[in-house]
XYZ file of C-alpha atoms in Angstrom:
495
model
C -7.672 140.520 27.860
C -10.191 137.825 27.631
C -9.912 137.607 24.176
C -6.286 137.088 24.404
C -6.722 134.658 27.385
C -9.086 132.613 24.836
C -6.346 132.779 22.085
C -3.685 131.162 24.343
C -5.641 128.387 25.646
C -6.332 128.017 22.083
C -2.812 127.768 20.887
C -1.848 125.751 23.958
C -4.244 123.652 23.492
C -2.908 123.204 19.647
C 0.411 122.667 20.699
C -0.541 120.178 23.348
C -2.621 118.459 20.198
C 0.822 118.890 18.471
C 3.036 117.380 21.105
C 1.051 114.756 21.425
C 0.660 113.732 17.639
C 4.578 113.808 17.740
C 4.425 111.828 20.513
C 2.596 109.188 18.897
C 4.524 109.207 15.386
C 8.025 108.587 17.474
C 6.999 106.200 20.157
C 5.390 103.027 19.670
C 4.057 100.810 22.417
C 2.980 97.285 21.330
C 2.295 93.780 22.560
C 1.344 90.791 21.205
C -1.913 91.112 21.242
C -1.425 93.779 19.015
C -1.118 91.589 16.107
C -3.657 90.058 13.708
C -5.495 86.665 14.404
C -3.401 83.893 12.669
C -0.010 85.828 13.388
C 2.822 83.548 14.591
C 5.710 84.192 16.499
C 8.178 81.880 16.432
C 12.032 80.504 16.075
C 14.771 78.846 13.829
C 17.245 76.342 13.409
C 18.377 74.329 10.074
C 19.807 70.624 10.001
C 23.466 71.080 9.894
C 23.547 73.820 12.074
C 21.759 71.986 14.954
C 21.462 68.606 14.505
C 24.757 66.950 14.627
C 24.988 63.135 14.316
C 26.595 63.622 10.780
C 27.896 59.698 10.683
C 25.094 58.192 12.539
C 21.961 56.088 11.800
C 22.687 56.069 7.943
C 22.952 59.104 7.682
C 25.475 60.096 4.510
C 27.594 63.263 3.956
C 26.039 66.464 2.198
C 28.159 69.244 0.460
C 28.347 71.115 3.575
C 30.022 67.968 5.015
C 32.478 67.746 2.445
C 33.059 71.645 2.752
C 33.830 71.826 6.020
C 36.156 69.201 6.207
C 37.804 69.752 3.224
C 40.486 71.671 5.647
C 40.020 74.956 3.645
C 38.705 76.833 6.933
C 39.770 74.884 9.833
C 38.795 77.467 12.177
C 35.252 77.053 12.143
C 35.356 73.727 12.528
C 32.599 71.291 11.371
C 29.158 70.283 12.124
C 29.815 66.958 12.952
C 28.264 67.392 16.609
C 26.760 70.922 16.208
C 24.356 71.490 19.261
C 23.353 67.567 19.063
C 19.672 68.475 18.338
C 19.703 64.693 17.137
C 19.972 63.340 20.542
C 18.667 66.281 22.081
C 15.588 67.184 20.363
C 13.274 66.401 23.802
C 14.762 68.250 25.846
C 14.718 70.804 23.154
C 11.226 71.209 22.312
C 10.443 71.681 25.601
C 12.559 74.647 26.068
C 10.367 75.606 23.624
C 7.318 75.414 25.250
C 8.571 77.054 28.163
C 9.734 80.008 26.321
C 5.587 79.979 24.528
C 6.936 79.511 21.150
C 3.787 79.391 19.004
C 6.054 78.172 15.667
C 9.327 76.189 14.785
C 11.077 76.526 11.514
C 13.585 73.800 11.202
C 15.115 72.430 8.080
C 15.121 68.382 6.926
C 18.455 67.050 5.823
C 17.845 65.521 2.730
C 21.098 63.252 3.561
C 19.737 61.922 6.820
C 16.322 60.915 5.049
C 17.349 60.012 1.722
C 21.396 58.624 1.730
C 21.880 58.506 -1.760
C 19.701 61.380 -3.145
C 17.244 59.410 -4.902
C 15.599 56.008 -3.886
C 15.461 54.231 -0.561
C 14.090 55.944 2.293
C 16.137 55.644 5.473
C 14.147 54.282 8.728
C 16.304 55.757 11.015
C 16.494 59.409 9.639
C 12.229 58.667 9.049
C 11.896 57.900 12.513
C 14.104 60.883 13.766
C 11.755 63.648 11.936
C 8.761 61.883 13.218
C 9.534 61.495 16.495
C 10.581 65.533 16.286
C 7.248 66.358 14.838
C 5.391 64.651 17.164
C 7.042 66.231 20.296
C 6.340 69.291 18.785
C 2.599 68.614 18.141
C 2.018 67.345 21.733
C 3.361 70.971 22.916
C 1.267 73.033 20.616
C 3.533 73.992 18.562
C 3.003 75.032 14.513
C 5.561 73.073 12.412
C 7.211 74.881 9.455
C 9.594 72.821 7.430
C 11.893 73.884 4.930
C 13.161 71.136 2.791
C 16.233 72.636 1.150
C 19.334 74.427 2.632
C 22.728 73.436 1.773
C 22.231 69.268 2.368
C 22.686 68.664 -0.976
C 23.378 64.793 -0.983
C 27.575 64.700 -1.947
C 26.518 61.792 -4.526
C 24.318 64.227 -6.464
C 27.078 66.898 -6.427
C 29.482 64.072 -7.763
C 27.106 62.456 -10.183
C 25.936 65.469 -12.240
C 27.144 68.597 -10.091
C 24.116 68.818 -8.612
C 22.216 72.580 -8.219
C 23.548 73.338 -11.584
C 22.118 70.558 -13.950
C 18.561 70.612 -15.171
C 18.049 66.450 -13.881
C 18.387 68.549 -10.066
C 14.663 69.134 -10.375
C 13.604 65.518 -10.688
C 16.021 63.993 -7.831
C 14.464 67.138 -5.488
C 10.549 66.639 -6.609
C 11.000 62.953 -5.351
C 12.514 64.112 -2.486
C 9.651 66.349 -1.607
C 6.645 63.960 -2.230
C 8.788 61.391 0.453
C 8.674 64.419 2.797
C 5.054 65.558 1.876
C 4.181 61.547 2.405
C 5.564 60.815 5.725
C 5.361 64.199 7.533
C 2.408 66.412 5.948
C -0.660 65.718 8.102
C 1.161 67.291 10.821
C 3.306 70.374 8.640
C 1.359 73.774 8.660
C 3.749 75.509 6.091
C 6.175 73.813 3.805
C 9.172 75.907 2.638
C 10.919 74.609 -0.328
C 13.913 76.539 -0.702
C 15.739 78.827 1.572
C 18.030 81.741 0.173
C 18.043 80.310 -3.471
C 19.732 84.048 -4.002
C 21.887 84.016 -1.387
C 23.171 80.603 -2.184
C 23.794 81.148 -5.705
C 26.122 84.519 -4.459
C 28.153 82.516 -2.002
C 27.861 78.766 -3.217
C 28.820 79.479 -6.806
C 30.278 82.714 -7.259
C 32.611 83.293 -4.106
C 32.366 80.106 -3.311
C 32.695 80.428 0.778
C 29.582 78.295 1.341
C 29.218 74.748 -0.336
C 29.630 73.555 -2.823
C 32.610 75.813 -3.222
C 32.208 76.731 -6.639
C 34.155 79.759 -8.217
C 36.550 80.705 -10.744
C 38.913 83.619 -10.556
C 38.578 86.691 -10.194
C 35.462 86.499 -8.415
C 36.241 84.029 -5.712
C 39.048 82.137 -4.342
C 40.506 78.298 -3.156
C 37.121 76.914 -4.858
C 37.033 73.549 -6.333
C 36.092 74.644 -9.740
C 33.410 76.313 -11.135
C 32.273 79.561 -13.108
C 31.169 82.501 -11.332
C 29.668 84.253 -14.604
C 27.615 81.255 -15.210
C 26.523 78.925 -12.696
C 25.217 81.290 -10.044
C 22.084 81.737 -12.826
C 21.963 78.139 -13.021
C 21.652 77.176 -9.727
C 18.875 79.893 -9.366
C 17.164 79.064 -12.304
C 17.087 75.153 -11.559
C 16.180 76.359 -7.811
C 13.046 77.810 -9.144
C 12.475 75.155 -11.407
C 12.407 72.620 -8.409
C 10.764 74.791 -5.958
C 7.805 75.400 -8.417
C 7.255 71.488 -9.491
C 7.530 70.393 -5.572
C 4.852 73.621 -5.331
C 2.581 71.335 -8.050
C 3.026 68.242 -6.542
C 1.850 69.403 -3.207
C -1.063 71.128 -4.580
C -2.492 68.443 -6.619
C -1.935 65.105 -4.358
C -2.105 66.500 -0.631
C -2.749 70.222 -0.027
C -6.095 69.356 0.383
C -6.269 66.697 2.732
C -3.518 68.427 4.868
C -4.802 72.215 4.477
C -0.472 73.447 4.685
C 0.335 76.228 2.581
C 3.364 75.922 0.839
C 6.116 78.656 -0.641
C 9.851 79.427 -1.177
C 12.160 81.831 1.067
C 14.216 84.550 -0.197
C 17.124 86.665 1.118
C 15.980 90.050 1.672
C 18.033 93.158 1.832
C 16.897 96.868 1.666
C 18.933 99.293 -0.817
C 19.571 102.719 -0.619
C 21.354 104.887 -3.273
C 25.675 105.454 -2.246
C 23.961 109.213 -3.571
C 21.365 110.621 -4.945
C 22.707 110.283 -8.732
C 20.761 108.809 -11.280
C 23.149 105.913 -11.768
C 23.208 105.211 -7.985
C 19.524 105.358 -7.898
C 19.302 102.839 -11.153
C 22.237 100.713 -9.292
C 19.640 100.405 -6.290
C 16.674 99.293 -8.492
C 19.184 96.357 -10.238
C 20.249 94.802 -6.758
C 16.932 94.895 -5.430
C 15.890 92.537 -8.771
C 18.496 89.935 -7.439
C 15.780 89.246 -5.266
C 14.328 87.089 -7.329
C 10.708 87.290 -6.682
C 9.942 88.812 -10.157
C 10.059 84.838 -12.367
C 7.512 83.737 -9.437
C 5.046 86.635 -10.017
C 5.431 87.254 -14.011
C 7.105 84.269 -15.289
C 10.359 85.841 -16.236
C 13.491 87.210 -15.159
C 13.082 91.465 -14.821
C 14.730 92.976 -17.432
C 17.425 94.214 -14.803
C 18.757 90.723 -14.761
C 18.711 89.891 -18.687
C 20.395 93.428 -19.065
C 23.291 92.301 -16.969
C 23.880 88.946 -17.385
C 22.830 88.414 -21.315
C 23.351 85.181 -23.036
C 24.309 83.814 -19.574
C 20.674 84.457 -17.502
C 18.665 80.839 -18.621
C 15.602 81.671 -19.767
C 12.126 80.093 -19.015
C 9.766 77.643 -22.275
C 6.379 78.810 -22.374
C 5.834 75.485 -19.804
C 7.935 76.356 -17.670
C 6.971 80.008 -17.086
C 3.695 78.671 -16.756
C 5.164 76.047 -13.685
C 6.845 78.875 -11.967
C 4.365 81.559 -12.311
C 2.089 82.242 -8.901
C 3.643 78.855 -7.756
C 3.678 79.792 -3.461
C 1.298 80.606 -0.826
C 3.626 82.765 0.462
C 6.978 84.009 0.289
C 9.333 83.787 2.814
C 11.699 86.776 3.827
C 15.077 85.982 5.808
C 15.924 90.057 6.276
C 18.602 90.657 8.643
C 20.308 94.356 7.321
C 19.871 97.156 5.046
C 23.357 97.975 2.999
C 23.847 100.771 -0.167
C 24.175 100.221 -3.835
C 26.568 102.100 -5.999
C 26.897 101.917 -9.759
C 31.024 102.619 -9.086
C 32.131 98.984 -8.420
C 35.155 100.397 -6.427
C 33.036 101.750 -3.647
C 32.390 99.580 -0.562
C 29.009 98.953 -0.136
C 28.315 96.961 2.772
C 27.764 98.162 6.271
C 29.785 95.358 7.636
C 32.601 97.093 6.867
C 34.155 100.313 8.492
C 33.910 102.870 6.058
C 31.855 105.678 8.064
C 30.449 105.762 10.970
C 27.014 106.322 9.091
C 27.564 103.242 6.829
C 28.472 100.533 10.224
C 25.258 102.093 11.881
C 23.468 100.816 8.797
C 23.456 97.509 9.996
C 20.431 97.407 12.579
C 17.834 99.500 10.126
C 14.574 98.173 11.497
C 13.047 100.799 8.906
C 14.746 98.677 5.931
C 12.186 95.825 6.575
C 9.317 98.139 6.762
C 10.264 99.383 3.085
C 11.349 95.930 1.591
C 7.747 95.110 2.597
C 6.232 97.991 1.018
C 8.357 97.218 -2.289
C 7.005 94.202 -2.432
C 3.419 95.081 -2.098
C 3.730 98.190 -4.230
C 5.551 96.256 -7.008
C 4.623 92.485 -7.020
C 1.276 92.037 -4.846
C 0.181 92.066 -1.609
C 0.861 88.549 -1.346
C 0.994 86.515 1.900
C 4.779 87.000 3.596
C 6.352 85.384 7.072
C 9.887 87.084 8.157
C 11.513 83.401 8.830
C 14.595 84.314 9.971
C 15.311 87.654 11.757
C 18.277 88.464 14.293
C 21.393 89.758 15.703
C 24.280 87.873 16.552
C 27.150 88.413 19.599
C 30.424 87.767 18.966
C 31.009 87.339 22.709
C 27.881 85.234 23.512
C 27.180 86.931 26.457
C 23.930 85.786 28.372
C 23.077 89.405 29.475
C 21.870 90.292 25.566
C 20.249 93.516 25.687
C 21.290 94.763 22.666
C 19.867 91.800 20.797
C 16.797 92.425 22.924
C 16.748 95.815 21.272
C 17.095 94.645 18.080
C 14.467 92.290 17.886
C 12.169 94.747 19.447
C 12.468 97.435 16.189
C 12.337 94.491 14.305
C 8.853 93.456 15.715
C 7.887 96.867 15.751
C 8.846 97.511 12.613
C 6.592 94.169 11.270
C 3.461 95.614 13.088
C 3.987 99.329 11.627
C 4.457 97.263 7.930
C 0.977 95.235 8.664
C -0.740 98.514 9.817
C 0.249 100.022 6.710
C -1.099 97.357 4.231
C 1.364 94.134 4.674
C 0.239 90.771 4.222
C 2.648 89.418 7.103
C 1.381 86.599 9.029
C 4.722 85.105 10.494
C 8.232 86.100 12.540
C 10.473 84.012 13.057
C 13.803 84.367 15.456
C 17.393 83.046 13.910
C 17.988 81.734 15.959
C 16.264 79.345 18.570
C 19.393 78.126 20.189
C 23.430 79.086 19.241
C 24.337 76.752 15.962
C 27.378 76.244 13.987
C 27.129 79.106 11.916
C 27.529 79.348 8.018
C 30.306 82.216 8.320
C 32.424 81.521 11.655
C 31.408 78.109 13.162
C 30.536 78.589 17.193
C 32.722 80.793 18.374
C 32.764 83.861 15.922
C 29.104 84.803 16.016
C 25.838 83.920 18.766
C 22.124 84.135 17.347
C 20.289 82.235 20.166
C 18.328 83.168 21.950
C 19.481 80.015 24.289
C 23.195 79.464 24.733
C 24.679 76.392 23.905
C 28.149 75.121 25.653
C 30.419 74.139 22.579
C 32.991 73.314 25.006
C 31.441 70.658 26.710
C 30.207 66.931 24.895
C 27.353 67.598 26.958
C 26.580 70.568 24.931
C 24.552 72.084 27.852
C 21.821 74.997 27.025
C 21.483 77.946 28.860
C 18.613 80.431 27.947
C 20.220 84.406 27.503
C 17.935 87.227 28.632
C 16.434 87.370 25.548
C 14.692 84.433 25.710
C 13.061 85.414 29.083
C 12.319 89.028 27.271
C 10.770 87.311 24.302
C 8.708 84.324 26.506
C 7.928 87.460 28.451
C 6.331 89.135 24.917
C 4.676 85.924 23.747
C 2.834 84.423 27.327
C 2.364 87.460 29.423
C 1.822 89.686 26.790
C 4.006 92.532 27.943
C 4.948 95.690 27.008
C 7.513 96.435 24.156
C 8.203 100.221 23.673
C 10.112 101.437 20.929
C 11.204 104.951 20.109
C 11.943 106.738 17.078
C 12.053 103.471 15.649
C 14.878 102.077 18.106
C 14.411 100.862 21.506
C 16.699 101.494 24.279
C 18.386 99.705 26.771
C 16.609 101.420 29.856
C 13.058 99.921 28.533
C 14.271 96.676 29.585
C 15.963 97.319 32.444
C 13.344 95.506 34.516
C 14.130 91.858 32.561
């Protein structure tokens, strides 16, 4: 009897051990303290989304302008006021500082600070950035810039179509240098591009995001264009810009101002449609559209000259030379997983209602985790920030729990990355406050974590129960509990 006393406290005591170590692998309790020294947490707007103003101070119009008032989607309106961050930047930034926001990402409209693309500087758009900057350093708060997204100056785009020709990379280094100049003894990270991928997709070959550029079959009502051909070209010259801005910085002021400096990408994870061998080689191919590959090697992968051909540009021994290793870090806007299938007639995207399985696709905190380990595994365990992370309500209710559950696998999903190996020193929130959105305008689809009254000329801000949950995370360092990789409405029932 004793013996088999001894035997099952031993195998209790085993399966206690057991329970316990499945325990830990499905439940995850973090808080901000949790995270490395130098990790920032932090929040996002870009120009046209926030800042409104889009006729004042000298300001002159961009492609987006010229987009969304060309009448070719007048229900999403125009960014013409947006949230009127222009006038309302104070009042802003200390929201900010209320909620403990320990970084801002916002983007410079290179139509506000330079009119005509190239040349004079205007004072009033200078004295606007400033004056943003320095509110932001008297509340503590890091500054990350991003100097490109979608403000293409309209006279570029009608003198030499802009993105697409090679003399892009001049008019955008000069750019840079003004911005470097006037703002970089107070910037902590410089972002050149943002999306460069993305943009090429929708800006060139559907053409539903400026400058509209498309040609049939592949996209519709565009304003001309080639969608076999330009999307390459605008990526190609993207990189080309990115990496001399990337040279500039580092030989006149990275080292009196001690920023770092890199480019953003749009990151997706990929799984297989199936398990067949062309599915699985289908997966491989989109994740190469991710364009990190030219910035590590100094070429395109051989998954992009396969498809495209004659039509992928190709790098001169200089310029693969400019472009190789040319960031500090790399910037990941990751939002969604979605499936690749080498049979163009299935649908692939979980936006769509094809299964039940596909649609739950969409929030797959999990996908980050492994889009970080592809990266290490396959390019380096470079630096990375997530800059832009989020889920958006189409009803813009304040009581935003299930955004409050997303960002929370999100975050969790970050730590369990950096715990396994990632270089991750950033997260950012898209978004800080509701914008005019790039698909849907201000009614369709709610990021912020603060409301914003479209209604009203006022444009009044209300902060949802996210921000309270995620002020909550960053100053009192609470408790964020996650299981099985999801967390549930019923751990924040207490918000």
């Amino acid at each position: 009897m004793a013996t088999r006393s001894l035997l099952l406290v031993f195998l209790s005591a085993w399966l206690l051990l057991l329970l316990l170590l499945l325990q830990a692998v499905s439940s995850l309790q973090l808080t901000r303290s949790d995270f490395p020294d130098g990790f920032v947490f932090g929040a996002a707007t870009a120009a046209y989304q926030y800042e409104g103003a889009a006729a004042e101070d000298g300001r002159s119009p961009s492609i987006w302008d010229t987009y969304t008032n060309s009448g070719r989607h007048p229900e999403e309106g125009n960014g013409d006021v947006a949230c009127d961050g222009y006038h309302k930047y104070m009042d802003d930034v200390k929201l900010m500082s209320e909620m403990g926001l320990e970084a801002y990402r916002f983007t410079i409209s290179w139509s506000r600070l330079i009119p005509s693309g190239r040349g004079a500087v205007n004072p009033k758009g200078l004295q606007f950035y400033n004056s943003m900057i320095n509110e932001l350093v008297k509340a503590g708060i890091q500054i990350h810039v991003a100097l490109y997204h979608l403000d293409l100056p309209q006279s570029l785009q009608d003198e030499y179509d802009g993105w697409i020709s090679p003399r892009i990379v001049d008019d955008f280094t000069a750019y840079a240098d003004v911005c470097f100049r006037e703002f970089g003894d107070r910037v902590a990270q410089w972002t050149t591009v943002l999306e460069p991928n993305a943009l090429a997709q929708h800006g060139y070959d559907k053409g539903d995001l400026p400058p509209n550029r498309c040609s049939y079959p592949f996209g519709s009502n565009c304003t001309g264009g080639n969608s076999t051909v330009e999307p390459y070209l605008f990526v190609h010259h993207s990189l080309l810009a990115h990496a001399s801005a990337v040279r500039l910085y580092r030989e006149k002021y990275q080292a009196a101002h001690k920023g770092i400096i890199g480019i953003n990408m749009y990151s997706i994870w990929y799984y297989p449609f199936t398990d067949s061998a062309e599915d699985v080689g289908a997966t491989e191919n989109a994740k190469a559209y991710m364009i990190l590959h030219p910035l590590v090697f100094g070429e395109y992968p051989e998954a992009m000259k396969k498809a495209a051909g004659s039509r992928l540009p190709f790098f001169s021994s200089h310029e693969s030379e400019l472009v190789t290793d040319s960031f500090d870090f790399i910037g990941l806007n990751h939002y969604t997983s979605n499936y690749a299938s080498s049979n163009s007639d299935v649908v692939k995207s979980p936006l769509q209602d094809v299964t039940a399985d596909i649609a739950a696709l969409f929030r797959d905190p999990q996908g980050l985790e492994h889009v970080l380990e592809y990266i290490r595994e396959k390019y380096g365990n470079f630096l990375i920030y997530i800059q832009e992370n989020g889920q958006g309500g189409t009803d813009g209710s304040m009581d935003d729990v299930e955004r409050i559950e997303c960002l929370a696998e999100y975050i969790a999903a970050t730590l369990k990355a950096i715990r396994n190996g990632a270089n991750v020193r950033g997260y950012s929130i898209w978004s800080f406050m509701d914008l005019y959105e790039l698909f849907g305008g201000y009614y369709k689809s709610h990021y912020g974590l603060v409301a914003v009254d479209f209604g009203s000329t006022k444009r009044r801000r209300r902060p949802r129960r996210s921000a309270s949950w995620y002020s909550d995370f960053l100053k009192n360092n609470a408790v964020v509990k996650v299981e099985d990789g999801f967390a549930s409405a019923a751990s924040h029932a207490q918000l």
